[in-house]
Coordinates of C-alpha atoms and ligand atoms in Angstrom, one line a residue:
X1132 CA 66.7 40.1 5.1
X1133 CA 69.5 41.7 6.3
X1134 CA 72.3 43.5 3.3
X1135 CA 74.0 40.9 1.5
X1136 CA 76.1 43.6 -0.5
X1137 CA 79.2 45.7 0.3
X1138 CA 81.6 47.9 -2.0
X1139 CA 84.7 47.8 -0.3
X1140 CA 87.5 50.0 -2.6
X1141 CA 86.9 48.9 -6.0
X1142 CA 86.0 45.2 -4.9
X1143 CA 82.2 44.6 -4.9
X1144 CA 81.6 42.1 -2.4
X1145 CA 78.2 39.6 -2.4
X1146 CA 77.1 37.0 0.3
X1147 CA 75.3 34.0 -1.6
X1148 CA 73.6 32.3 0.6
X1149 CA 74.1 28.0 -0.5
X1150 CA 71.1 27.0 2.2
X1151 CA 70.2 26.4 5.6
X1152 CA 71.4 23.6 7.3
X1153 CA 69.3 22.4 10.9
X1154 CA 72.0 20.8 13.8
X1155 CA 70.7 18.9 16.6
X1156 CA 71.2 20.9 19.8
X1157 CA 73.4 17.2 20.7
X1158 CA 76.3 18.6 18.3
X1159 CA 77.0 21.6 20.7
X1160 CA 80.0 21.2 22.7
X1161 CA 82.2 23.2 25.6
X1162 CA 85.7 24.0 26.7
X1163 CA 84.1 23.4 30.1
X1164 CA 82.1 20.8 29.5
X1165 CA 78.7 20.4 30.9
X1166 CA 78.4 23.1 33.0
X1167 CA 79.5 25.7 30.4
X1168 CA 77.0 23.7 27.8
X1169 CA 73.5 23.7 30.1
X1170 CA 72.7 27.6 29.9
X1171 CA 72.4 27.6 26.2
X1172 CA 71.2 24.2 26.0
X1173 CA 68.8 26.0 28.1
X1174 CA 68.5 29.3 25.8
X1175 CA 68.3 27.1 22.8
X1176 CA 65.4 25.2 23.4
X1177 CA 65.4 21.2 21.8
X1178 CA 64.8 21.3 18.5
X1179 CA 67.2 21.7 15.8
X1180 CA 69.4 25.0 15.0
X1181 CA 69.3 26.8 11.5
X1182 CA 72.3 27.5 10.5
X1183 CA 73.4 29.5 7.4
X1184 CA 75.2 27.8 4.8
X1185 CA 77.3 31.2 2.8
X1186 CA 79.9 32.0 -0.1
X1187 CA 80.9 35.0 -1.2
X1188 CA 81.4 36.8 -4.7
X1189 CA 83.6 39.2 -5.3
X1190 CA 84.2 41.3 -7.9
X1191 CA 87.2 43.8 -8.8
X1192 CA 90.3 44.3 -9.7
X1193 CA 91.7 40.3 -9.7
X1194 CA 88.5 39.7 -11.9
X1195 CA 85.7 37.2 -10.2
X1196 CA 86.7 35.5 -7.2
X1197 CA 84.8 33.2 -4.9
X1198 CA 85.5 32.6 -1.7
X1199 CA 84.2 29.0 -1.2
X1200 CA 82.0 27.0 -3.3
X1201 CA 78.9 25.8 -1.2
X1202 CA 77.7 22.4 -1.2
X1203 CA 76.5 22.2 -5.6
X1204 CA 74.5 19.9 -6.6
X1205 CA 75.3 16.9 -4.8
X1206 CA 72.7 17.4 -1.6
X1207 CA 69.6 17.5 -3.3
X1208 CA 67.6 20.8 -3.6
X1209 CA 68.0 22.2 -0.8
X1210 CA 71.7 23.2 -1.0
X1211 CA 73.6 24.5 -4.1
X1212 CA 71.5 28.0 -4.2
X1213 CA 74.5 30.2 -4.8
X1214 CA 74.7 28.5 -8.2
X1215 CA 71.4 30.1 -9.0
X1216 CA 72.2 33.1 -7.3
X1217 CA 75.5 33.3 -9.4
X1218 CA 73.5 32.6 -12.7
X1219 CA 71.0 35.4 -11.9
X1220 CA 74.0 37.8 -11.8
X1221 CA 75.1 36.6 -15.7
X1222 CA 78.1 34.6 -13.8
X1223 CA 78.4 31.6 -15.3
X1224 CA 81.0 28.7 -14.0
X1225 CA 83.3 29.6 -16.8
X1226 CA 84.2 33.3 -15.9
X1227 CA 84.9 32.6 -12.2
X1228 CA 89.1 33.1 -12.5
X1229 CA 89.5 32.5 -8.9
X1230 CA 88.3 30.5 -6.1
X1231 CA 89.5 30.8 -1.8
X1232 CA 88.9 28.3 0.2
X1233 CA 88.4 28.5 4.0
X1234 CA 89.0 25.0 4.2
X1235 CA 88.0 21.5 3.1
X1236 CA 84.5 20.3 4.3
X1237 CA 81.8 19.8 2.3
X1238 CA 79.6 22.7 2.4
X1239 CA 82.4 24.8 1.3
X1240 CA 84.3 22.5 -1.2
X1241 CA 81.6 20.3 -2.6
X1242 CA 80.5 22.7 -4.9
X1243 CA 84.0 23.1 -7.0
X1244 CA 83.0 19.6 -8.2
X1245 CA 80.3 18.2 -10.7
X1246 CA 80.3 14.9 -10.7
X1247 CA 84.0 14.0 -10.6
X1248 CA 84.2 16.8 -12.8
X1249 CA 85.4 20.9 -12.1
X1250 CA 82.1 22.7 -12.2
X1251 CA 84.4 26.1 -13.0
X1252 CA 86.5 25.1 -15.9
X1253 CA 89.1 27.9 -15.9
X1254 CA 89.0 28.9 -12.0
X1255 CA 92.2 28.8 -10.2
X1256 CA 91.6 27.2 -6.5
X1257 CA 93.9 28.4 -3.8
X1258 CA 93.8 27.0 -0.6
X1259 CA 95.4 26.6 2.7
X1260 CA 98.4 23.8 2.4
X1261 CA 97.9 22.5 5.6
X1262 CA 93.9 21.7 5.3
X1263 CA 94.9 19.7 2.3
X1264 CA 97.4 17.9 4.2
X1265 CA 94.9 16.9 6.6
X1266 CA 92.2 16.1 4.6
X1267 CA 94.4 13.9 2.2
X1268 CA 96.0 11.8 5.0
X1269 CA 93.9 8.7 5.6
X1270 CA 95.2 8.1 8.9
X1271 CA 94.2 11.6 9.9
X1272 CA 90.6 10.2 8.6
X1273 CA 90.4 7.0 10.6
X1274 CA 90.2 9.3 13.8
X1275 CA 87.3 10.4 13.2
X1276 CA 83.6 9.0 13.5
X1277 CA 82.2 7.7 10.2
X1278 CA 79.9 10.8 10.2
X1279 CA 83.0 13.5 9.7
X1280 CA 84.5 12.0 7.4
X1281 CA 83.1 13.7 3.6
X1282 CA 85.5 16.0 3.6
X1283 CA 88.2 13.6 3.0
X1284 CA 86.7 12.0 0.0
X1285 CA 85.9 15.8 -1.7
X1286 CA 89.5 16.9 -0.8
X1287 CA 90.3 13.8 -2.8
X1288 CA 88.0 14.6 -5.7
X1289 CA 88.3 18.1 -5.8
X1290 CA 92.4 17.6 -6.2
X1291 CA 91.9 15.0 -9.2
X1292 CA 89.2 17.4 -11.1
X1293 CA 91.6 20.5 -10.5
X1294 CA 94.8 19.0 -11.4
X1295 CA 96.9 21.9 -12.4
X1296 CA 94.6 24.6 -11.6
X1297 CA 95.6 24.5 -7.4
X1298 CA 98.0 27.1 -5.7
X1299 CA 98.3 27.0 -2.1
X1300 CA 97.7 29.8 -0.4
X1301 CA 100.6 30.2 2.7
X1302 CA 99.7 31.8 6.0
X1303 CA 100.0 36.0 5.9
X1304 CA 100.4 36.3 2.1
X1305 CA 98.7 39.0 0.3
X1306 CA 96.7 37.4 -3.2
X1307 CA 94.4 39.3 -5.0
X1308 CA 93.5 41.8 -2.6
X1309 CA 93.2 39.1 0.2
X1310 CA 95.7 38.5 3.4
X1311 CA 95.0 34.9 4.3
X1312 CA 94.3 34.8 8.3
X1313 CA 95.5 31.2 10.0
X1314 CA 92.4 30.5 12.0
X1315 CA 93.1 26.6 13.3
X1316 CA 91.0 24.8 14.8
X1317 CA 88.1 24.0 13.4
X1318 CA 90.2 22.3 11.2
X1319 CA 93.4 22.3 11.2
X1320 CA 94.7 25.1 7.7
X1321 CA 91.3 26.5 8.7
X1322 CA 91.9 30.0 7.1
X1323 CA 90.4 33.7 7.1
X1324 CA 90.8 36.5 4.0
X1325 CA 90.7 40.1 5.1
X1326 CA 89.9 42.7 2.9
X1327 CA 92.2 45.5 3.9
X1328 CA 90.1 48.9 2.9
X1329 CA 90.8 52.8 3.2
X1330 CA 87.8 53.3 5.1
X1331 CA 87.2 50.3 6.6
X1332 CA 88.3 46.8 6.5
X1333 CA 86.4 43.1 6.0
X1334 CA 87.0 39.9 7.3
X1335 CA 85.5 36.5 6.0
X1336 CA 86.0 34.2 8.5
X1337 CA 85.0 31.0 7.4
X1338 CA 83.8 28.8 10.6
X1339 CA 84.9 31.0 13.3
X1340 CA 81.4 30.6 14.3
X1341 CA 78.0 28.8 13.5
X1342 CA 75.9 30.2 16.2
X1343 CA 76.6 34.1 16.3
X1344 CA 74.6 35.4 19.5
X1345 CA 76.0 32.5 21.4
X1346 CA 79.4 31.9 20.4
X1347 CA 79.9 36.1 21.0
X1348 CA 78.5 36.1 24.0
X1349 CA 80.6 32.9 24.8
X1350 CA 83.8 31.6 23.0
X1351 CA 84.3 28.4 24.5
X1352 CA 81.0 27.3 23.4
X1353 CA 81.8 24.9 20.0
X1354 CA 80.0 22.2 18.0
X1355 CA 80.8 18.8 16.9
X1356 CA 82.2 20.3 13.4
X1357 CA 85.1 21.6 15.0
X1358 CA 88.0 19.4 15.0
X1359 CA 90.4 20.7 17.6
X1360 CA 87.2 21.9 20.3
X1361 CA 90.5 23.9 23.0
X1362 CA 92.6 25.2 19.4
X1363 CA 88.7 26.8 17.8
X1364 CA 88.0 28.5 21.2
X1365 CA 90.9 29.7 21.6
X1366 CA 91.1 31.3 18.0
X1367 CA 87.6 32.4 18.3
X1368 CA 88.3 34.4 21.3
X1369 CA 91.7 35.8 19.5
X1370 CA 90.2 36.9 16.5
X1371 CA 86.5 38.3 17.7
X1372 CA 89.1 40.5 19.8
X1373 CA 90.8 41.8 16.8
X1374 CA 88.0 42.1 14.8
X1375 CA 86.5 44.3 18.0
X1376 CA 89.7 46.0 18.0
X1377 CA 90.2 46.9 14.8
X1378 CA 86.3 48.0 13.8
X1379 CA 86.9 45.4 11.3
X1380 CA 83.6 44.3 9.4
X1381 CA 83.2 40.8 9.7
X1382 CA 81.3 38.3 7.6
X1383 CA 81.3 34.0 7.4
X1384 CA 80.0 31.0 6.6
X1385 CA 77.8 30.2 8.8
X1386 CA 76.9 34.1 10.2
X1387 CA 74.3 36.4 8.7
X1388 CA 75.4 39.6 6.7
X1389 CA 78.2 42.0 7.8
X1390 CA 79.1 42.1 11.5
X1391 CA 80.5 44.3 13.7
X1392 CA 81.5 42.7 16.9
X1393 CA 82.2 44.9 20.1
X1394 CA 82.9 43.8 23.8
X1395 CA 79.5 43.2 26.2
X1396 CA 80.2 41.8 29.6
X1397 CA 82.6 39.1 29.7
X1398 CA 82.2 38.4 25.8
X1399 CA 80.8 40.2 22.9
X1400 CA 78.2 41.0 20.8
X1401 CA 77.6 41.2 17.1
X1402 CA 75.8 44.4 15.2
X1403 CA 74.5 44.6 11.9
X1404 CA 77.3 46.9 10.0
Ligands
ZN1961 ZN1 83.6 23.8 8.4

């Protein structure tokens, strides 16, 4: 088990791991296509891909924040561990004060909800403008297959149950200790928060990636989950470069503990920091 705990100034930072989600090999996709898709089709083997499904507590100076929700209760068991996880701590949904989110799909919105209901009755939810845009635009919806659509009925639900308690978030602005980080693509207000340190700096980037080794290695290699396939390479590539650059620590959704990424060949590679 790798660390899932990091003091960063006097914010306290904790990975919560929601579940593990399994994709079919058939979501992968490429910039280039087939030929850039068959040597880690190849790599990966046929059967279906764990991926991690994490949110992150922190704690300090803005009081309890969360930085996305997980999926909650509505998948069945499997899902809506950080709940636990949060309850083993003494958190209880009452004294989260603040919630970021990345952006609008399920596995990181879902969990604000209980039924139709706010599962955190006080928390504060701010979020990136132009994600809810998107995901409250019905003809935005009808794009997409059947299967990709959740997100727009949570966006929906999680609005009603937080009316009043929901501050967007604007690109570059500094709230609570957090820059939020445009990183479109996956969807399209899809949005990083970096943790600007003395000593060292972290960066929880959302859905940058799902596949760590593969998509450092190679940053045109995407899955069906990202809406704008080009826009997410193309912000992968930008940001694993700055994150190289910088020595920022790096931590996400769908990646495994903290992260240090640094340039190998014609891509990169991630270390345990
Ligand atoms: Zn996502």
């Amino acid at each position: 088990m790798r660390e899932q705990y990091r003091r960063i100034g006097d914010h306290e930072i904790m990975i919560l791991e929601d579940g593990i989600l399994f994709a079919s090999p058939t979501l992968l996709s490429h910039v280039e296509g087939e030929n850039g898709l068959a040597p880690h089709l190849q790599k990966l083997g046929e059967g279906n891909i764990p991926i991690v499904v994490n949110m992150f507590l922190i704690q300090g100076p803005g009081g309890v924040i969360l930085i996305d929700s997980g999926l909650g209760g509505a998948q069945g068991p499997d899902f809506g561990k950080a709940r636990l996880l949060l309850k083993e701590k003494g958190i209880g949904p009452d004294d989260v004060d603040h919630i970021l989110l990345t952006h609008f799909h399920t596995d990181h919105a879902e969990g604000l909800l209980y039924e139709d209901r706010s599962y955190f009755p006080r928390a504060l939810v701010h979020y990136p403008p132009v994600d809810l845009a998107y995901f409250t635009n019905p003809e935005e919806r009808d794009k997409l297959p059947e299967a990709r659509r959740a997100a727009f009925a949570v966006a929906a639900r999680v609005v009603a149950a937080y009316a009043g308690r929901m501050a967007p978030i604007d690109a570059g602005i500094v709230s609570l200790g957090f820059k939020s980080m445009p990183l479109p693509g996956h969807t399209p207000g899809h949005t990083g928060y970096l943790l600007d340190g003395q000593d060292e700096s972290l960066l929880i980037w959302g859905d940058v990636m799902h596949l760590d080794d593969r998509q450092a290695a190679d940053t045109e290699l995407g899955l069906a989950f990202d809406i704008d396939l080009a826009r997410a390479a193309a912000t992968r590539k930008l940001v694993v470069e700055q994150a190289a650059r910088n020595d920022w620590v790096v931590a996400g959704s769908h990646i495994k503990g903290f992260n240090r990424f640094r340039r190998d060949g014609a891509g990169f590679v991630a270390e345990e920091a």
